[in-house]
Coordinates of N, CA and C in Angstrom, one line a residue:
X199 N 4.6 15.0 14.8 CA 4.1 16.1 15.6 C 5.2 16.6 16.5
X200 N 5.3 17.9 16.7 CA 6.2 18.4 17.7 C 5.6 18.5 19.1
X201 N 6.4 18.9 20.0 CA 5.9 19.0 21.4 C 4.7 20.0 21.6
X202 N 4.8 21.1 20.9 CA 3.8 22.1 20.9 C 2.4 21.6 20.4
X203 N 2.5 20.9 19.3 CA 1.3 20.3 18.7 C 0.7 19.2 19.6
X204 N 1.6 18.4 20.2 CA 1.0 17.4 21.1 C 0.3 18.0 22.3
X205 N 0.9 19.1 22.8 CA 0.3 19.8 24.0 C -1.1 20.4 23.6
X206 N -1.1 21.0 22.4 CA -2.4 21.6 21.9 C -3.4 20.5 21.6
X207 N -3.0 19.4 21.0 CA -3.9 18.3 20.7 C -4.5 17.7 22.0
X208 N -3.6 17.5 23.0 CA -4.1 16.9 24.3 C -5.1 17.9 25.0
X209 N -4.8 19.2 24.9 CA -5.7 20.2 25.5 C -7.1 20.2 24.8
X210 N -7.0 20.1 23.5 CA -8.3 20.1 22.7 C -9.1 18.8 23.0
X211 N -8.5 17.7 23.1 CA -9.2 16.5 23.5 C -9.8 16.5 24.9
X212 N -9.0 17.0 25.8 CA -9.5 17.2 27.2 C -10.6 18.2 27.3
X213 N -10.7 19.1 26.4 CA -11.8 20.1 26.3 C -13.0 19.5 25.7
X214 N -13.0 18.3 25.2 CA -14.2 17.7 24.7 C -14.3 17.6 23.2
X215 N -13.2 18.0 22.5 CA -13.3 17.9 21.1 C -13.0 16.5 20.6
X216 N -13.7 16.1 19.6 CA -13.5 14.7 19.1 C -12.1 14.4 18.6
X217 N -11.7 13.2 19.0 CA -10.3 12.8 18.6 C -10.1 12.9 17.1
X218 N -11.1 12.4 16.3 CA -10.9 12.4 14.9 C -10.8 13.8 14.3
X219 N -11.5 14.8 14.9 CA -11.4 16.2 14.4 C -10.0 16.7 14.7
X220 N -9.5 16.5 15.9 CA -8.2 16.9 16.3 C -7.1 16.3 15.4
X221 N -7.3 15.0 15.2 CA -6.3 14.3 14.4 C -6.3 14.9 13.0
X222 N -7.4 15.2 12.4 CA -7.5 15.7 11.1 C -6.8 17.1 11.0
X223 N -6.9 17.9 12.1 CA -6.3 19.2 12.2 C -4.8 19.1 12.1
X224 N -4.2 18.0 12.6 CA -2.8 17.8 12.5 C -2.3 16.8 11.5
X225 N -3.2 16.5 10.6 CA -3.0 15.5 9.4 C -2.4 14.2 9.9
X226 N -3.0 13.6 10.9 CA -2.6 12.3 11.4 C -3.9 11.5 11.5
X227 N -3.8 10.2 11.6 CA -5.0 9.4 11.9 C -5.3 9.4 13.4
X228 N -6.5 9.1 13.7 CA -6.9 9.1 15.2 C -6.0 8.1 15.9
X229 N -5.8 6.9 15.3 CA -5.0 5.9 15.9 C -3.6 6.4 16.2
X230 N -3.0 7.1 15.2 CA -1.6 7.6 15.4 C -1.6 8.7 16.5
X231 N -2.6 9.5 16.5 CA -2.7 10.6 17.5 C -2.8 10.0 18.9
X232 N -3.7 9.0 19.1 CA -3.8 8.3 20.4 C -2.5 7.7 20.8
X233 N -1.8 7.0 19.9 CA -0.6 6.4 20.2 C 0.5 7.4 20.6
X234 N 0.6 8.5 19.8 CA 1.6 9.5 20.1 C 1.3 10.1 21.5
X235 N 0.1 10.4 21.8 CA -0.2 11.1 23.1 C 0.0 10.1 24.2
X236 N -0.2 8.8 24.0 CA 0.0 7.8 25.0 C 1.5 7.6 25.3
X237 N 2.3 7.8 24.3 CA 3.8 7.7 24.5 C 4.3 8.9 25.3
X238 N 3.7 10.0 25.1 CA 4.2 11.3 25.6 C 3.4 11.8 26.9
X239 N 3.0 10.8 27.7 CA 2.2 11.2 28.9 C 3.0 12.2 29.7
X240 N 2.3 13.3 30.2 CA 3.1 14.3 31.0 C 3.5 13.8 32.4

């Protein structure tokens, strides 16, 4: 995932969208998405 995708994913999750739905949109697993966002804390 690039920086733009990470920002979009974080915004979608904060807006209440389910993590698995957001992960699917970026073709990653929910576990990978959570780990990626945790590493890239703003």
